[in-house]
Amino acid sequence: MPERIEQHASQTLNTPDQVIIPFIEGDGVGPDIWQASCPVFDRAVELAYDGQRKIHWLEVLAGEKAHAKTGEWLPKETLEELKRCRVGIKGPLATPIGGGIRSLNVAIRKELDLYACIRPVKYIEGMPSPVKEPHKVDMIVFRENTEDVYAGIEWAAESKQAEEVIDFLNKQMGQKIRHGSALGVKPMSHPGSVRLIRRALEWGLKHKLKSLTLVHKGNIMKYTEGAFKDWGYELAAKEYGAHTVSESKAQANETRLVIKDRIADAMFQQILLRPQEYQVLATPNLNGDYLSDALAAQVGGLGMAPGGNFSDEVAVFEATHGTAPKYAGLDKINPGSMILSGAFMLEHMGWQEAADLVRLGVERAVKDKVVTYDLARQLEGGKEVKCSEFGEAVSERMQAN
């Protein structure tokens, strides 16, 4: 009988051989990329474990499909099932017009407290790239997912609320804000920042990486982004002092995890010019948003960018691009982001052998230049295939020989 994943007190997962995994098909191109990706996962599991393990897929609803069937954009049953199963995967979701929901993706993250958006970025040989040495890119971005601008509070310019806040700031706090301004507040807390940085630290130590970089704009925003940096150094020294060292104290041939920090705009230059010097990035929300997308652009674009959103109990993996409605139903869009996110999911489940097979299949398809239109037009001699055909090409190339 298929079972749900259990989690031990140490947060390690106990994944049964016959496991239930919920999926959200998604809006726009979501159905196309899911139908291309799901057989890839099934084939990898079958090959890796000689048929002894299997994923039993359980569809849960969100987005346009959920609204059409239930009248709700994000049914409570979907959230409850994701909590029960601990691991799920989703396609892109459209933002509802009206209805009081800013973003369905953000709503899922908030409801499940998925505080860490984790984006591994690694170059695949043969992938088209706008930079000369994309093979030097091999980073993982830990982006805080519930605070900063994603929890931002805004007041429209010339609104009653904005004018009241401006009056308060000018009269009570000694500020000089021009009337008629729009205002925004971005909260960044010590607990919220520390749990994200801790997760990044533990990843770096577990995988024996060289460095972790705290990315911030603390030279200007000293009490939010500057605090993020300070809390990161404090956490590393207090809880991981035997295994970490600050960059200023690191020795040549250092064996400990080196903790660095970089100003956000300077870091953007670093990922272009010196990516080999960075392995793990820990960032507030906005910094991680643009840095992870810029890194993805160097290794094939968002169509090949995997990602997952994590709490301490639940992980939801996802295609990291949008719904691309003009391509919906055309069997055209690149399913690579969903396929590689599935590999990330299999790895998280403890099914490393299956994850490796998925990545192997993708690498071989790219090497053979059997790719969707977005990549084929950039590759000399590239063979353009449909979305579904790319999934088939990946499955065919999983065999060890």
PDB file of C-alpha atoms in Angstrom, residues 137-286:
ATOM      1  CA  VAL A 137      28.971  28.478 -12.208  1.00  0.00           C
ATOM      2  CA  ASP A 138      28.130  25.963  -9.486  1.00  0.00           C
ATOM      3  CA  MET A 139      26.222  27.675  -6.662  1.00  0.00           C
ATOM      4  CA  ILE A 140      23.187  27.175  -4.502  1.00  0.00           C
ATOM      5  CA  VAL A 141      21.108  30.173  -3.434  1.00  0.00           C
ATOM      6  CA  PHE A 142      19.242  30.169  -0.108  1.00  0.00           C
ATOM      7  CA  ARG A 143      16.718  32.985  -0.366  1.00  0.00           C
ATOM      8  CA  GLU A 144      14.544  34.034   2.581  1.00  0.00           C
ATOM      9  CA  ASN A 145      10.995  33.456   1.411  1.00  0.00           C
ATOM     10  CA  THR A 146       8.573  35.011   3.906  1.00  0.00           C
ATOM     11  CA  GLU A 147       9.944  38.438   4.886  1.00  0.00           C
ATOM     12  CA  ASP A 148      11.518  41.466   3.195  1.00  0.00           C
ATOM     13  CA  VAL A 149       9.519  42.656   0.165  1.00  0.00           C
ATOM     14  CA  TYR A 150       7.361  39.511   0.087  1.00  0.00           C
ATOM     15  CA  ALA A 151       5.917  40.583   3.423  1.00  0.00           C
ATOM     16  CA  GLY A 152       6.010  44.235   2.426  1.00  0.00           C
ATOM     17  CA  ILE A 153       3.287  46.683   3.411  1.00  0.00           C
ATOM     18  CA  GLU A 154       2.500  49.472   0.965  1.00  0.00           C
ATOM     19  CA  TRP A 155       0.401  52.622   0.866  1.00  0.00           C
ATOM     20  CA  ALA A 156      -0.464  54.327  -2.399  1.00  0.00           C
ATOM     21  CA  ALA A 157       0.774  57.846  -3.078  1.00  0.00           C
ATOM     22  CA  GLU A 158      -1.632  60.538  -1.786  1.00  0.00           C
ATOM     23  CA  SER A 159      -3.761  57.967   0.029  1.00  0.00           C
ATOM     24  CA  LYS A 160      -5.068  58.839   3.488  1.00  0.00           C
ATOM     25  CA  GLN A 161      -2.931  56.099   5.039  1.00  0.00           C
ATOM     26  CA  ALA A 162       0.239  57.251   3.288  1.00  0.00           C
ATOM     27  CA  GLU A 163      -0.277  60.851   4.340  1.00  0.00           C
ATOM     28  CA  GLU A 164      -0.864  59.798   7.940  1.00  0.00           C
ATOM     29  CA  VAL A 165       2.332  57.740   7.985  1.00  0.00           C
ATOM     30  CA  ILE A 166       4.264  60.597   6.392  1.00  0.00           C
ATOM     31  CA  ASP A 167       2.957  62.991   9.040  1.00  0.00           C
ATOM     32  CA  PHE A 168       3.992  60.585  11.782  1.00  0.00           C
ATOM     33  CA  LEU A 169       7.480  60.058  10.356  1.00  0.00           C
ATOM     34  CA  ASN A 170       8.070  63.750   9.769  1.00  0.00           C
ATOM     35  CA  LYS A 171       6.628  65.050  13.049  1.00  0.00           C
ATOM     36  CA  GLN A 172       7.404  62.240  15.486  1.00  0.00           C
ATOM     37  CA  MET A 173      10.515  60.615  13.995  1.00  0.00           C
ATOM     38  CA  GLY A 174      12.337  63.640  12.582  1.00  0.00           C
ATOM     39  CA  GLN A 175      12.240  62.513   8.969  1.00  0.00           C
ATOM     40  CA  LYS A 176      11.778  64.615   5.843  1.00  0.00           C
ATOM     41  CA  ILE A 177       9.531  62.688   3.481  1.00  0.00           C
ATOM     42  CA  ARG A 178       7.870  64.528   0.627  1.00  0.00           C
ATOM     43  CA  HIS A 179       4.051  64.574   0.765  1.00  0.00           C
ATOM     44  CA  GLY A 180       2.555  62.723  -2.177  1.00  0.00           C
ATOM     45  CA  SER A 181       5.017  59.873  -1.785  1.00  0.00           C
ATOM     46  CA  ALA A 182       4.073  56.219  -1.948  1.00  0.00           C
ATOM     47  CA  LEU A 183       5.407  54.278   1.037  1.00  0.00           C
ATOM     48  CA  GLY A 184       6.495  50.722   1.704  1.00  0.00           C
ATOM     49  CA  VAL A 185       7.699  48.878   4.804  1.00  0.00           C
ATOM     50  CA  LYS A 186       9.780  45.699   4.596  1.00  0.00           C
ATOM     51  CA  PRO A 187      10.088  43.636   7.791  1.00  0.00           C
ATOM     52  CA  MET A 188      13.186  41.518   8.417  1.00  0.00           C
ATOM     53  CA  SER A 189      13.345  39.694  11.740  1.00  0.00           C
ATOM     54  CA  HIS A 190      16.148  38.024  13.666  1.00  0.00           C
ATOM     55  CA  PRO A 191      14.311  34.647  13.885  1.00  0.00           C
ATOM     56  CA  GLY A 192      13.333  34.744  10.222  1.00  0.00           C
ATOM     57  CA  SER A 193      16.837  35.557   9.054  1.00  0.00           C
ATOM     58  CA  VAL A 194      18.630  33.142  11.359  1.00  0.00           C
ATOM     59  CA  ARG A 195      16.623  30.067  10.396  1.00  0.00           C
ATOM     60  CA  LEU A 196      17.351  30.731   6.710  1.00  0.00           C
ATOM     61  CA  ILE A 197      21.070  31.284   7.320  1.00  0.00           C
ATOM     62  CA  ARG A 198      21.252  28.194   9.550  1.00  0.00           C
ATOM     63  CA  ARG A 199      19.839  26.073   6.751  1.00  0.00           C
ATOM     64  CA  ALA A 200      22.425  27.455   4.331  1.00  0.00           C
ATOM     65  CA  LEU A 201      25.225  26.851   6.834  1.00  0.00           C
ATOM     66  CA  GLU A 202      24.194  23.262   7.378  1.00  0.00           C
ATOM     67  CA  TRP A 203      24.051  22.658   3.635  1.00  0.00           C
ATOM     68  CA  GLY A 204      27.561  24.043   3.187  1.00  0.00           C
ATOM     69  CA  LEU A 205      28.940  21.925   6.021  1.00  0.00           C
ATOM     70  CA  LYS A 206      27.123  18.751   4.947  1.00  0.00           C
ATOM     71  CA  HIS A 207      28.440  19.020   1.393  1.00  0.00           C
ATOM     72  CA  LYS A 208      31.932  20.102   2.508  1.00  0.00           C
ATOM     73  CA  LEU A 209      31.854  23.291   0.474  1.00  0.00           C
ATOM     74  CA  LYS A 210      34.413  26.065   0.678  1.00  0.00           C
ATOM     75  CA  SER A 211      32.393  29.159   1.485  1.00  0.00           C
ATOM     76  CA  LEU A 212      29.062  30.721   2.362  1.00  0.00           C
ATOM     77  CA  THR A 213      28.393  34.323   1.349  1.00  0.00           C
ATOM     78  CA  LEU A 214      25.867  36.603   3.053  1.00  0.00           C
ATOM     79  CA  VAL A 215      24.479  38.973   0.399  1.00  0.00           C
ATOM     80  CA  HIS A 216      23.010  42.254   1.627  1.00  0.00           C
ATOM     81  CA  LYS A 217      22.682  46.005   1.117  1.00  0.00           C
ATOM     82  CA  GLY A 218      23.770  46.758   4.654  1.00  0.00           C
ATOM     83  CA  ASN A 219      25.927  49.711   3.677  1.00  0.00           C
ATOM     84  CA  ILE A 220      22.678  51.661   3.183  1.00  0.00           C
ATOM     85  CA  MET A 221      19.974  49.706   5.057  1.00  0.00           C
ATOM     86  CA  LYS A 222      21.915  49.078   8.235  1.00  0.00           C
ATOM     87  CA  TYR A 223      19.114  47.825  10.514  1.00  0.00           C
ATOM     88  CA  THR A 224      17.475  45.395   8.076  1.00  0.00           C
ATOM     89  CA  GLU A 225      19.968  44.079   5.534  1.00  0.00           C
ATOM     90  CA  GLY A 226      22.936  45.071   7.677  1.00  0.00           C
ATOM     91  CA  ALA A 227      21.395  43.138  10.541  1.00  0.00           C
ATOM     92  CA  PHE A 228      20.938  40.107   8.243  1.00  0.00           C
ATOM     93  CA  LYS A 229      24.706  40.107   7.691  1.00  0.00           C
ATOM     94  CA  ASP A 230      25.510  40.593  11.395  1.00  0.00           C
ATOM     95  CA  TRP A 231      23.101  37.852  12.487  1.00  0.00           C
ATOM     96  CA  GLY A 232      24.728  35.493   9.989  1.00  0.00           C
ATOM     97  CA  TYR A 233      28.218  36.039  11.364  1.00  0.00           C
ATOM     98  CA  GLU A 234      26.920  35.740  14.939  1.00  0.00           C
ATOM     99  CA  LEU A 235      25.155  32.462  14.197  1.00  0.00           C
ATOM    100  CA  ALA A 236      28.209  30.961  12.494  1.00  0.00           C
ATOM    101  CA  ALA A 237      30.479  31.900  15.399  1.00  0.00           C
ATOM    102  CA  LYS A 238      28.083  30.858  18.167  1.00  0.00           C
ATOM    103  CA  GLU A 239      26.706  27.566  16.862  1.00  0.00           C
ATOM    104  CA  TYR A 240      29.236  26.462  14.241  1.00  0.00           C
ATOM    105  CA  GLY A 241      32.442  28.032  15.507  1.00  0.00           C
ATOM    106  CA  ALA A 242      34.488  24.842  15.297  1.00  0.00           C
ATOM    107  CA  HIS A 243      33.600  24.351  11.652  1.00  0.00           C
ATOM    108  CA  THR A 244      33.451  27.901  10.256  1.00  0.00           C
ATOM    109  CA  VAL A 245      35.757  30.897  10.023  1.00  0.00           C
ATOM    110  CA  SER A 246      35.201  34.472   8.868  1.00  0.00           C
ATOM    111  CA  GLU A 247      36.903  35.485   5.645  1.00  0.00           C
ATOM    112  CA  SER A 248      39.116  37.968   7.504  1.00  0.00           C
ATOM    113  CA  LYS A 249      40.557  35.160   9.659  1.00  0.00           C
ATOM    114  CA  ALA A 250      40.746  32.392   7.069  1.00  0.00           C
ATOM    115  CA  GLN A 251      44.128  30.818   6.393  1.00  0.00           C
ATOM    116  CA  ALA A 252      45.583  29.655   3.103  1.00  0.00           C
ATOM    117  CA  ASN A 253      44.262  26.162   2.285  1.00  0.00           C
ATOM    118  CA  GLU A 254      41.475  26.677   4.857  1.00  0.00           C
ATOM    119  CA  THR A 255      39.515  23.489   5.637  1.00  0.00           C
ATOM    120  CA  ARG A 256      36.684  25.201   7.528  1.00  0.00           C
ATOM    121  CA  LEU A 257      33.652  26.766   5.856  1.00  0.00           C
ATOM    122  CA  VAL A 258      34.615  30.383   5.147  1.00  0.00           C
ATOM    123  CA  ILE A 259      31.882  32.929   5.937  1.00  0.00           C
ATOM    124  CA  LYS A 260      31.948  35.950   3.638  1.00  0.00           C
ATOM    125  CA  ASP A 261      29.648  38.873   2.984  1.00  0.00           C
ATOM    126  CA  ARG A 262      29.168  40.942  -0.145  1.00  0.00           C
ATOM    127  CA  ILE A 263      27.158  44.073  -0.940  1.00  0.00           C
ATOM    128  CA  ALA A 264      24.311  43.071  -3.262  1.00  0.00           C
ATOM    129  CA  ASP A 265      25.317  45.182  -6.265  1.00  0.00           C
ATOM    130  CA  ALA A 266      28.956  44.081  -6.015  1.00  0.00           C
ATOM    131  CA  MET A 267      27.787  40.478  -5.750  1.00  0.00           C
ATOM    132  CA  PHE A 268      25.966  40.836  -9.050  1.00  0.00           C
ATOM    133  CA  GLN A 269      29.335  41.610 -10.638  1.00  0.00           C
ATOM    134  CA  GLN A 270      30.987  38.732  -8.811  1.00  0.00           C
ATOM    135  CA  ILE A 271      28.616  36.091 -10.163  1.00  0.00           C
ATOM    136  CA  LEU A 272      29.516  37.273 -13.667  1.00  0.00           C
ATOM    137  CA  LEU A 273      33.269  37.720 -13.298  1.00  0.00           C
ATOM    138  CA  ARG A 274      34.360  35.354 -10.498  1.00  0.00           C
ATOM    139  CA  PRO A 275      31.628  32.749  -9.969  1.00  0.00           C
ATOM    140  CA  GLN A 276      34.141  30.035  -9.072  1.00  0.00           C
ATOM    141  CA  GLU A 277      34.813  31.811  -5.768  1.00  0.00           C
ATOM    142  CA  TYR A 278      31.251  31.289  -4.468  1.00  0.00           C
ATOM    143  CA  GLN A 279      29.417  28.111  -3.504  1.00  0.00           C
ATOM    144  CA  VAL A 280      26.544  28.969  -1.128  1.00  0.00           C
ATOM    145  CA  LEU A 281      24.695  32.292  -1.087  1.00  0.00           C
ATOM    146  CA  ALA A 282      22.384  33.241   1.799  1.00  0.00           C
ATOM    147  CA  THR A 283      20.223  36.233   0.960  1.00  0.00           C
ATOM    148  CA  PRO A 284      17.186  38.246   1.982  1.00  0.00           C
ATOM    149  CA  ASN A 285      14.222  37.900  -0.329  1.00  0.00           C
ATOM    150  CA  LEU A 286      14.762  40.513  -3.023  1.00  0.00           C
TER     151      LEU A 286
END
